C-alpha positions as MATLAB code, in Angstrom:
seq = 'XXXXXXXXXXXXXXXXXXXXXXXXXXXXXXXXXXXXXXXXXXXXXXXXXXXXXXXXXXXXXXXXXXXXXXXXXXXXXXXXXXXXXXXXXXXXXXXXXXXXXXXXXXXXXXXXXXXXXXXXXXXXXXXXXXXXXXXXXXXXXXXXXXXXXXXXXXXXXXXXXXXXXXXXXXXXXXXXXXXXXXXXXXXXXXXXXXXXXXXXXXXXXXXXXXXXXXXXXXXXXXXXXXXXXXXXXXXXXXXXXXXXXXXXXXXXXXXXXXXXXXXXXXXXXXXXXXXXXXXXXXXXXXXXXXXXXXXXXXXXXXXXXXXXXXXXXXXXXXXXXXXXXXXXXXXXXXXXXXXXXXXXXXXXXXXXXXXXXXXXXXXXXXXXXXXXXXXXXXXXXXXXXXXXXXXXXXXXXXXXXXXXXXXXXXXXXXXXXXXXXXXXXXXXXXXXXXXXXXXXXXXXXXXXXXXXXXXXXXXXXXXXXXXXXXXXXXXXXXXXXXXXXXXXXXXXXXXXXXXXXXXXXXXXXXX';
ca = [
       0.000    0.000    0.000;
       1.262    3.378   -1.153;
       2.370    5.740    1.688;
       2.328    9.780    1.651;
       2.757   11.966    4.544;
       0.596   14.167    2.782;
      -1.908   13.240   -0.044;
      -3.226   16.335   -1.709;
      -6.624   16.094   -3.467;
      -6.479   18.954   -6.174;
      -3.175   20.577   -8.781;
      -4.007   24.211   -9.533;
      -2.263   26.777   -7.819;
      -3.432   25.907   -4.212;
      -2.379   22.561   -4.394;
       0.612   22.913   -6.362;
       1.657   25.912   -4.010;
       1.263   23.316   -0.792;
       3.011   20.410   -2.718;
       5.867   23.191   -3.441;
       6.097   24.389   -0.290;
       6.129   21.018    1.668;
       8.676   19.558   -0.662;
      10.657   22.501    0.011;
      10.566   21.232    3.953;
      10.972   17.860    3.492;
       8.057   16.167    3.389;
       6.891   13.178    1.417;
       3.584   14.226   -0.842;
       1.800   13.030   -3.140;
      -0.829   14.982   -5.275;
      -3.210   13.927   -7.884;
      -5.996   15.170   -9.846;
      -8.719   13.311  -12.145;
      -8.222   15.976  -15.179;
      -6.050   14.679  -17.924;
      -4.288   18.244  -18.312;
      -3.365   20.884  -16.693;
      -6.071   24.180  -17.185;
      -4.887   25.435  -21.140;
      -7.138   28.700  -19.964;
      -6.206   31.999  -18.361;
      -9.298   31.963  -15.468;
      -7.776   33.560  -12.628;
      -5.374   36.468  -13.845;
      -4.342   38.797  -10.492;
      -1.419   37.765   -8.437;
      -1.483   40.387   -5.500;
       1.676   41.940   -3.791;
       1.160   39.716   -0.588;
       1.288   36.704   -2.749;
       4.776   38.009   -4.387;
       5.958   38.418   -1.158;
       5.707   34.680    0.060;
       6.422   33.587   -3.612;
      10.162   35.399   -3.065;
      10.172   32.693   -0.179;
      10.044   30.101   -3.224;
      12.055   31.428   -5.719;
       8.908   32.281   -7.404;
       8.298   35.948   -7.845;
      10.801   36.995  -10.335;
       9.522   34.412  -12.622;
       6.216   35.740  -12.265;
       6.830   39.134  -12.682;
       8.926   38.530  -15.519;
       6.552   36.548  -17.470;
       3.229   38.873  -16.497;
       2.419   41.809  -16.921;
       2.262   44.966  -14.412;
      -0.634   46.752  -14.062;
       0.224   50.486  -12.899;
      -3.584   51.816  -12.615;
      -6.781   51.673  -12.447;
      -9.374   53.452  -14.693;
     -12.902   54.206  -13.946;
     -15.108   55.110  -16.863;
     -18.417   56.930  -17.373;
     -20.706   57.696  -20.198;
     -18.062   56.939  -22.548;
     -14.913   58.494  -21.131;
     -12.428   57.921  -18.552;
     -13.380   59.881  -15.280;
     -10.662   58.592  -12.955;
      -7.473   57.110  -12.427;
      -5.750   55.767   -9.532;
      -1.577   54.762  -10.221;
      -0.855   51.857   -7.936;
       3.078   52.585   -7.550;
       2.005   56.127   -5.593;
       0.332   54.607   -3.437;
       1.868   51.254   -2.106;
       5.758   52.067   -3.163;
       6.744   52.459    0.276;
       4.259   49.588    1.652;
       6.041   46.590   -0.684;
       8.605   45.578   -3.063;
       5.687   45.357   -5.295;
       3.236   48.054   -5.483;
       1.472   47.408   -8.468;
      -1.589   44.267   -9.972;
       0.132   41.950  -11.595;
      -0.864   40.021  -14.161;
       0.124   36.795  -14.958;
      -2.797   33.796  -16.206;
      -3.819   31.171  -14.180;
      -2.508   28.082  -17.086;
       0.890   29.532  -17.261;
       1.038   30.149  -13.228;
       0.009   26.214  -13.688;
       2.965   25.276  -15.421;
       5.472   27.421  -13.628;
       4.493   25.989  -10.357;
       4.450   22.234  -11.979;
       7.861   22.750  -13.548;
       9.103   24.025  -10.182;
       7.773   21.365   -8.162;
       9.180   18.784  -11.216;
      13.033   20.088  -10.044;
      11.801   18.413   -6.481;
      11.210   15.350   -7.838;
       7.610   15.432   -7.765;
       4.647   14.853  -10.638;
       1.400   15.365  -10.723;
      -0.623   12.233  -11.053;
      -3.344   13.004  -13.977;
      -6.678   11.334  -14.579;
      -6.543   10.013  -10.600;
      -9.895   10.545   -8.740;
      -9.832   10.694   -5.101;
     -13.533    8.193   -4.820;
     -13.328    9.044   -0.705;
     -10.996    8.893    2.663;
     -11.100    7.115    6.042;
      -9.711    8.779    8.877;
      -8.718    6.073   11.253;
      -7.233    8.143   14.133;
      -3.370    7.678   13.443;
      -3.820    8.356    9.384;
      -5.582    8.685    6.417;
      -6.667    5.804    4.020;
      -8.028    6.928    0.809;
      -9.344    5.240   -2.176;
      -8.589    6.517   -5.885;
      -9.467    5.536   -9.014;
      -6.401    5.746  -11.360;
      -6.211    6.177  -15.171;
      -7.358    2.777  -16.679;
     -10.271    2.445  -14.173;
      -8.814    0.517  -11.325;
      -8.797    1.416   -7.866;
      -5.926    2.024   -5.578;
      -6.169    2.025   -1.581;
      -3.460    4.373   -0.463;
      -2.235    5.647    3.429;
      -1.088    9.162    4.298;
      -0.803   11.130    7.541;
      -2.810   13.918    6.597;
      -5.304   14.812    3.377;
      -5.488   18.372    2.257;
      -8.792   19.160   -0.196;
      -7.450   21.691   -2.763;
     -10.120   20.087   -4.879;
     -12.118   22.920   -5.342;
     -16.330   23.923   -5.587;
     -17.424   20.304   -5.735;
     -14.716   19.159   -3.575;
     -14.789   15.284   -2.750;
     -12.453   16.157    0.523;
     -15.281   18.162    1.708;
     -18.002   16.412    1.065;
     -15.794   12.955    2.970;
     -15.373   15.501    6.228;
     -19.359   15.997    6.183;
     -19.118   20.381    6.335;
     -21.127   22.450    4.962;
     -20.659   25.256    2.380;
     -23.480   27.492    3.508;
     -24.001   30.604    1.147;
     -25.587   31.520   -1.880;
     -25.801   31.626   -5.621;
     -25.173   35.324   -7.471;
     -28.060   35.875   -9.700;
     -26.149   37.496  -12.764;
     -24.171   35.616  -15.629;
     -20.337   35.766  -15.469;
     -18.888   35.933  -18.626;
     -15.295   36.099  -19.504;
     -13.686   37.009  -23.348;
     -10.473   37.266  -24.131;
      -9.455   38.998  -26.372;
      -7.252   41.195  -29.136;
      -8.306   44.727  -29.336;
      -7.456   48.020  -30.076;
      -8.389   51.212  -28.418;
      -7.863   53.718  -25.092;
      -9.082   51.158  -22.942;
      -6.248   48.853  -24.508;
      -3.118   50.538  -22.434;
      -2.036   47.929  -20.295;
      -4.174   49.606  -17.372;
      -7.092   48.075  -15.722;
     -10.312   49.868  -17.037;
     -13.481   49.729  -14.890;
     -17.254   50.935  -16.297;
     -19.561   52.402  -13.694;
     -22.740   52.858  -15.869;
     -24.400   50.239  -15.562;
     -25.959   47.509  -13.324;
     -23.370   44.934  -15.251;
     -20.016   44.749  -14.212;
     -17.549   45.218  -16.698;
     -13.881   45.584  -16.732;
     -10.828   45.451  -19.225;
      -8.138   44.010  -17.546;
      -4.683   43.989  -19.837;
      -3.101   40.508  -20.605;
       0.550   40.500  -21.893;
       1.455   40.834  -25.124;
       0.170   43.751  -27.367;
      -3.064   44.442  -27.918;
      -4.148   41.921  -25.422;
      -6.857   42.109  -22.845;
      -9.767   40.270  -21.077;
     -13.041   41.515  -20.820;
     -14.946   39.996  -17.512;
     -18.621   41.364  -17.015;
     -22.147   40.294  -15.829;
     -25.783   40.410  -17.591;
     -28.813   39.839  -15.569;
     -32.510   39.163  -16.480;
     -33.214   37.889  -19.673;
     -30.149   37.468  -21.010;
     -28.817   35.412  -18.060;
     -31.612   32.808  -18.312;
     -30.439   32.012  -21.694;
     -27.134   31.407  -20.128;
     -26.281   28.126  -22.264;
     -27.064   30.330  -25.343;
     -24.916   33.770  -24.592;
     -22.218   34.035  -26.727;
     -19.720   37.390  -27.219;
     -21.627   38.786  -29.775;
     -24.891   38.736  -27.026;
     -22.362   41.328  -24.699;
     -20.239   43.077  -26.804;
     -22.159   45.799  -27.626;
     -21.662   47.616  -24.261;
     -17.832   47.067  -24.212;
     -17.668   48.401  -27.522;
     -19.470   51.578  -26.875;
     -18.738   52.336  -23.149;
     -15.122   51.618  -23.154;
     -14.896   51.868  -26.903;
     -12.962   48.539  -27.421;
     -12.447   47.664  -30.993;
     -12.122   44.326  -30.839;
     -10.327   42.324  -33.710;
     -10.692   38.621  -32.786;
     -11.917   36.624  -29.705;
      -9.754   33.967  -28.801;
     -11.628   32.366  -25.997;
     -15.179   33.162  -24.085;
     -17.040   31.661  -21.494;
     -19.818   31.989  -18.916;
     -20.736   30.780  -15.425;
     -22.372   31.241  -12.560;
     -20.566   32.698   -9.176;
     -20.892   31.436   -5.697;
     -20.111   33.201   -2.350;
     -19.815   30.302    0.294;
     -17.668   29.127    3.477;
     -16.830   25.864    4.583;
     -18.486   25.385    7.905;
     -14.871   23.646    9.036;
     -11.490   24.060    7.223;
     -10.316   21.095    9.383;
     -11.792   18.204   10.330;
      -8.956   15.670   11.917;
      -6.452   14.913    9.933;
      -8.752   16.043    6.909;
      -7.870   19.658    5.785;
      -9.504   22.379    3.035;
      -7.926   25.004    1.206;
      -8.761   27.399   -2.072;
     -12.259   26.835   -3.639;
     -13.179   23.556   -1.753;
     -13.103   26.036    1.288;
     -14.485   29.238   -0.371;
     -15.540   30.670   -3.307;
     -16.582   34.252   -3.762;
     -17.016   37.110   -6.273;
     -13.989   38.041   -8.385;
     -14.195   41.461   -7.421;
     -10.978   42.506   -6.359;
      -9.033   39.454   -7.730;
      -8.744   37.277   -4.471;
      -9.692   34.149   -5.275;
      -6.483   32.478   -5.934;
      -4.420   34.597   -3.703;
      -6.099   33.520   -0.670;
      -6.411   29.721   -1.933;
      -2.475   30.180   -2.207;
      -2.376   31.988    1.362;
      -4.110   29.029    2.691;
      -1.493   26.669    1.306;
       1.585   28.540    2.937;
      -0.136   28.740    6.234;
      -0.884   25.155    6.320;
       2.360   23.991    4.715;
       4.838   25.194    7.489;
       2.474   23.705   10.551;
       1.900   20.666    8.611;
       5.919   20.357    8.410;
       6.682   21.167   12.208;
       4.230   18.406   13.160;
       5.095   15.641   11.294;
       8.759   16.426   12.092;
       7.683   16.015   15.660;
       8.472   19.719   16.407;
       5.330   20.239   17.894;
       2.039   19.224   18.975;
      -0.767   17.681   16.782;
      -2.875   21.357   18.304;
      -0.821   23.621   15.972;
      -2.680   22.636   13.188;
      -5.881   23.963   14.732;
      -4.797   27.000   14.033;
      -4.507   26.961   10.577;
      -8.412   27.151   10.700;
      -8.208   29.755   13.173;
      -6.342   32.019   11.360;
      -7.742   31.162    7.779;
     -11.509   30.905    8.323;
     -12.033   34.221   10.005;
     -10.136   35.996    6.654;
     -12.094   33.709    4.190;
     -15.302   35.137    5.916;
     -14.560   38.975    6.084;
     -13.176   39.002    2.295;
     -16.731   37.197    0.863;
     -18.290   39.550    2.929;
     -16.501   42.290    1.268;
     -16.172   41.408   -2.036;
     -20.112   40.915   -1.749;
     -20.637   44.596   -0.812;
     -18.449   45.712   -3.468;
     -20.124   43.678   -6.183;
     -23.506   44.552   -4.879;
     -22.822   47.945   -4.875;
     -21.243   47.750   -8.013;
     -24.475   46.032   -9.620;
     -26.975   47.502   -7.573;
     -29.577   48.820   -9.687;
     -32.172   51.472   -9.124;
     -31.715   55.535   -9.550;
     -30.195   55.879   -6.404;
     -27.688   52.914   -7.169;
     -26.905   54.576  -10.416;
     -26.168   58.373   -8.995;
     -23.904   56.557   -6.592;
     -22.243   54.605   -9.094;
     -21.966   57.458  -12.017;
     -21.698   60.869  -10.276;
     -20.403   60.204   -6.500;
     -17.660   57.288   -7.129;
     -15.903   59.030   -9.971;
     -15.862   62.041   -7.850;
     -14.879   60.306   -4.201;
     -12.779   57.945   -4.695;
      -9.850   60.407   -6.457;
     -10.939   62.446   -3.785;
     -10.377   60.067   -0.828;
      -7.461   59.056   -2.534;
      -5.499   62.148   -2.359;
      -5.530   61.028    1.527;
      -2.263   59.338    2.193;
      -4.624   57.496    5.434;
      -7.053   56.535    2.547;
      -4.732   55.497   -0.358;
      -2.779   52.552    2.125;
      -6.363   51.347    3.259;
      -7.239   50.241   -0.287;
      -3.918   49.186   -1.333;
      -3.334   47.158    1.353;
      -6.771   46.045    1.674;
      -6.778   44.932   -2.503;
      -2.888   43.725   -2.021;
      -3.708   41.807    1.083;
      -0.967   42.846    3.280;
      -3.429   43.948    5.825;
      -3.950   40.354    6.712;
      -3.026   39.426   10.007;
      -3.880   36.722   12.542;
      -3.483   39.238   15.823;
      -6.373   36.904   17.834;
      -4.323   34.000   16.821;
      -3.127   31.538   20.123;
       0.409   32.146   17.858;
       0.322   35.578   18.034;
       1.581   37.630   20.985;
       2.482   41.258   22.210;
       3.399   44.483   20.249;
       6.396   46.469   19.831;
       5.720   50.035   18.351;
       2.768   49.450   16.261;
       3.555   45.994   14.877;
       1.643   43.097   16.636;
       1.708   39.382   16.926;
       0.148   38.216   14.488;
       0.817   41.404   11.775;
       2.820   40.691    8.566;
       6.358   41.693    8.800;
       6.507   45.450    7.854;
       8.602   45.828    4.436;
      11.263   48.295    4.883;
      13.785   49.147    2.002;
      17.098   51.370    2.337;
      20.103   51.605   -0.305;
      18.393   48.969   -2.685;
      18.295   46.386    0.487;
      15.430   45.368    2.338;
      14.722   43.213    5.454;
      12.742   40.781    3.669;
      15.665   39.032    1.577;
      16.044   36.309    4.985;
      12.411   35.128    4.756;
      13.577   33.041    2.080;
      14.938   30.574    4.863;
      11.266   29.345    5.112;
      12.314   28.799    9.009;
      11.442   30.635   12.286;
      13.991   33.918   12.854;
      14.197   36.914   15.059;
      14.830   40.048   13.496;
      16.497   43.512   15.481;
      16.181   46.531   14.192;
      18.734   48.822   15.978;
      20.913   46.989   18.092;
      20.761   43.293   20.013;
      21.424   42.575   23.182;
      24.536   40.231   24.095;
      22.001   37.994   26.159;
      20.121   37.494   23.342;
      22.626   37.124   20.759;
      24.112   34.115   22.853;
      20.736   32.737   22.985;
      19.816   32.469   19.455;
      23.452   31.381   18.818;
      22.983   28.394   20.913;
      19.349   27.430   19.560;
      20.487   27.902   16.093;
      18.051   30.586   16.186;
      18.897   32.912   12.685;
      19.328   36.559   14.063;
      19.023   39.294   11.780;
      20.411   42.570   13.352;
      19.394   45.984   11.138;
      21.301   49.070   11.990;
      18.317   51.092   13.162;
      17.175   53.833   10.796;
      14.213   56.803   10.156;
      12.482   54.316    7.827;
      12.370   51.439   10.646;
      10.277   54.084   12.546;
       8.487   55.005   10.033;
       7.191   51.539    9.429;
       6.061   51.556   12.680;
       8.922   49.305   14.128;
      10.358   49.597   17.271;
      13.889   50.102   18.052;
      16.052   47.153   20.166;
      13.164   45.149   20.259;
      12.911   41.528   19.187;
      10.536   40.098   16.196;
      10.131   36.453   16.380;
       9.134   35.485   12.832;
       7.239   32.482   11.955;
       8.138   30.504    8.937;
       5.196   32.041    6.760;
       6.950   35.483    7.426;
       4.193   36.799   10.095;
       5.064   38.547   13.812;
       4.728   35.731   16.044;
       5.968   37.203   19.062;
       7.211   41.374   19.187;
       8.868   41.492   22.419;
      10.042   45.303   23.180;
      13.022   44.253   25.892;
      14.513   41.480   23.657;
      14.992   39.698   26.350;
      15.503   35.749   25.173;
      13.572   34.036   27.644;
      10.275   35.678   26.750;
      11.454   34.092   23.224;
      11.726   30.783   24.885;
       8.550   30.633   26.937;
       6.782   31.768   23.826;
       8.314   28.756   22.071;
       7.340   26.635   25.087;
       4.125   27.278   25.620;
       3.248   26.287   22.539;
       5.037   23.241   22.458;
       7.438   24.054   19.489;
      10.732   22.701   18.917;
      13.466   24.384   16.862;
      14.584   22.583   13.777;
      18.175   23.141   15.156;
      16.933   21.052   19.001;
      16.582   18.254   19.625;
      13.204   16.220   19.268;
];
């Protein structure tokens, strides 16, 4: 009987991301997935600045960004003509290494991540269907049905549902997906066009009840169109075809398109898995919620999911620490998951609202506002960190603990650049780390030295301050880059008792 210490359930980017990221630690995985392909279809396009910041951890985020395509603004439109436009780089330049959208198609993020996880020594087994899972206390015993039809009983320590909407993982655990059905059409065209809305700039229409938006693809002349139709025209979904919605892009954006090289439709979803862990049973991405693609989230937090789970997965089946530090990957994802469908559902229903009121709003007082608003420096970090997802944090987490200056447990590591070098060029050690920003203490230095502890020691600056940072103090950093602990004396031992309490082990001590 084949053995896994992981069996994933599920290869587009969540799972691959997880398979990557264990591999990367060590562990044995195995991940399949009953299509015979991978996706040959750009569905999910926006990799957010929080998501190039872990993918650095991976060796990942040049390759993306030198493959995609930046998107420097955004563009809202009325009655014909561009009303607005917010540049990305003035507002989140001093936030990240990467203050801009970037673009880069969910088939060739696909292959990337399958080539990458290829150099581990480890394929993705096509056209193998995951037919259900036992959980029998000390493992996981699933049955799949490979290729030619057979079945195949196989044993791992833990099963992780990337396995999206319908996912089989799910529906083994027995959680629910409460939520609800959008009543407009989706549709999605991509395609080669010409025009002022075809500038490599995100383009947003506010007339309407229907969403629309031109978002740019690389390559010139390039460029998706995603947008919604309700009433009639959406109960004929099986019917709509480009030529059904093109009208409005054409006039209202003035997109003169030349050819359409792929279009689709479909329904959207805004749901949450009841439980993101049952056991040794855990779900991640779609198969643990699915939500409007306002905003672009969608895969970002699937792949968030993955890099929280990988590195507490790792430490517990390397014995480093107790089977209860895996509850709180649930803690920490579940309560996110829930706030961003409840936002991105009050931006799409705004968006689509319809009525005279809704339309005012939309047409007269957004175009207006929102340049308005963000001429506020307060107001212009809100949305980019809100749309980048570097606001995240996991503060209320039982891993997160105390504050120094304004960073808590919990908070994402502040990014802080000076002479072309930043303090995030160490996360790529994918291990726990304490970071100093000013000077540390000889105590402490001895400590870290003798629990192989990585100290990184910053010559204290105005930008550290700035950032919010405090000076002397100690940042323990977990291996997913977050605070876990901001102590403000540095003294070790409140490192150690943190470390204790929890029941973790450093890879460097003894088991």
């Amino acid at each position: 009987m084949a053995h896994s210490e992981v069996l994933i359930v599920g290869a587009g980017p969540t799972g691959l991301v997880l398979a990557l990221w264990l591999a990367k630690l060590g562990v044995k995985v195995r991940i399949v997935d009953k299509t015979a392909e991978p996706g040959t279809t750009s569905r999910a396009l926006a990799v957010q600045a929080r998501t190039l910041e872990l993918y650095r951890q991976l060796d990942l985020a040049d390759a993306v960004v030198e493959n995609g395509h930046k998107v420097r603004a955004l563009n809202l439109w009325v009655k014909g003509e561009p009303t607005a436009r917010l540049a990305f780089e003035t507002i989140g330049s001093d936030l990240t290494p990467y203050a801009f959208l970037q673009i880069f198609p969910q088939d060739q993020h696909e292959r990337l991540l399958i080539e990458r996880l290829a150099g581990l020594g480890v394929s993705v087994e096509r056209r193998t269907e995951l037919i259900g899972f036992a959980d029998e206390g000390e493992g996981v015993t699933a049955r799949l049905r490979l290729p030619e039809g057979d079945e195949e009983v196989c044993e791992a320590s833990y099963i992780a549902g990337c396995d999206g909407a319908r996912s089989m993982v799910r529906q083994t655990m027995g959680t629910g997906f409460p939520g609800g059905t959008y009543g407009q059409i989706f549709y999605v065209a991509d395609v080669q066009a010409a025009g002022p809305a075809i500038d490599g700039e995100l383009h947003v229409d506010l007339d309407e009840a229907d969403f629309l938006a031109v978002f740019p693809l690389a390559g010139e002349g390039r460029a998706r169109l995603i947008g919604t139709v309700r009433d009639a025209r959406a109960e004929q979904a099986g019917t709509l075809e480009f030529e059904d919605v093109s009208e409005r892009a054409i006039e209202h954006l003035k997109v003169e398109v030349e050819k359409v090289n792929w279009f689709s439709r479909y329904h959207v979803h805004h749901r949450v898995a009841e439980r993101f862990r049952k056991g040794r049973a855990f779900l991640l991405g779609d198969a643990a919620h699915i939500h409007s693609p306002a905003g672009g989230q969608g895969m970002n937090t699937g792949i968030g999911d993955a890099i929280n789970l990988a590195w507490k997965l790792a430490t517990v089946i390397a014995l480093r620490a107790p089977d209860r530090l895996l509850d709180s990957y649930e803690a920490e994802r579940i309560g996110f998951a829930r706030r961003l469908v409840a936002t991105t559902d009050r931006v799409f229903s705004f968006v689509t609202a319809e009525g005279r009121i809704a339309d005012i709003l939309r047409t007269r007082v957004a175009p207006v506002l929102i340049p308005q608003l963000a001429r506020f420096e307060m107001a212009r970090d809100y949305l980019f960190r809100t749309v980048s997802q570097i606001t995240l944090n996991y503060r209320g987490s039982t891993l997160s603990q105390a504050a120094a200056g304004h960073v808590h447990g919990g908070d994402r590591l502040p990014w802080v650049s000076i002479g072309g070098k930043d303090n995030f060029a160490s996360l790529a050690a994918m291990t726990w780390q304490v970071h100093v920003y000013g000077a540390a203490g000889a105590e402490l230095v001895a400590w870290c030295a003798s629990h192989d502890l990585p100290l990184q020691v910053f010559a204290w600056g105005s930008e550290h301050e700035a950032a919010g940072l405090a000076r002397d103090a100690a940042y323990l950093l977990r291996p997913d880059t977050y605070v876990g602990l901001a102590e403000m004396s540095g003294a070790p031992d409140v490192i150690e008792r943190y470390l204790a309490d929890r029941g973790i082990r450093l890879p460097g001590r003894p088991r």
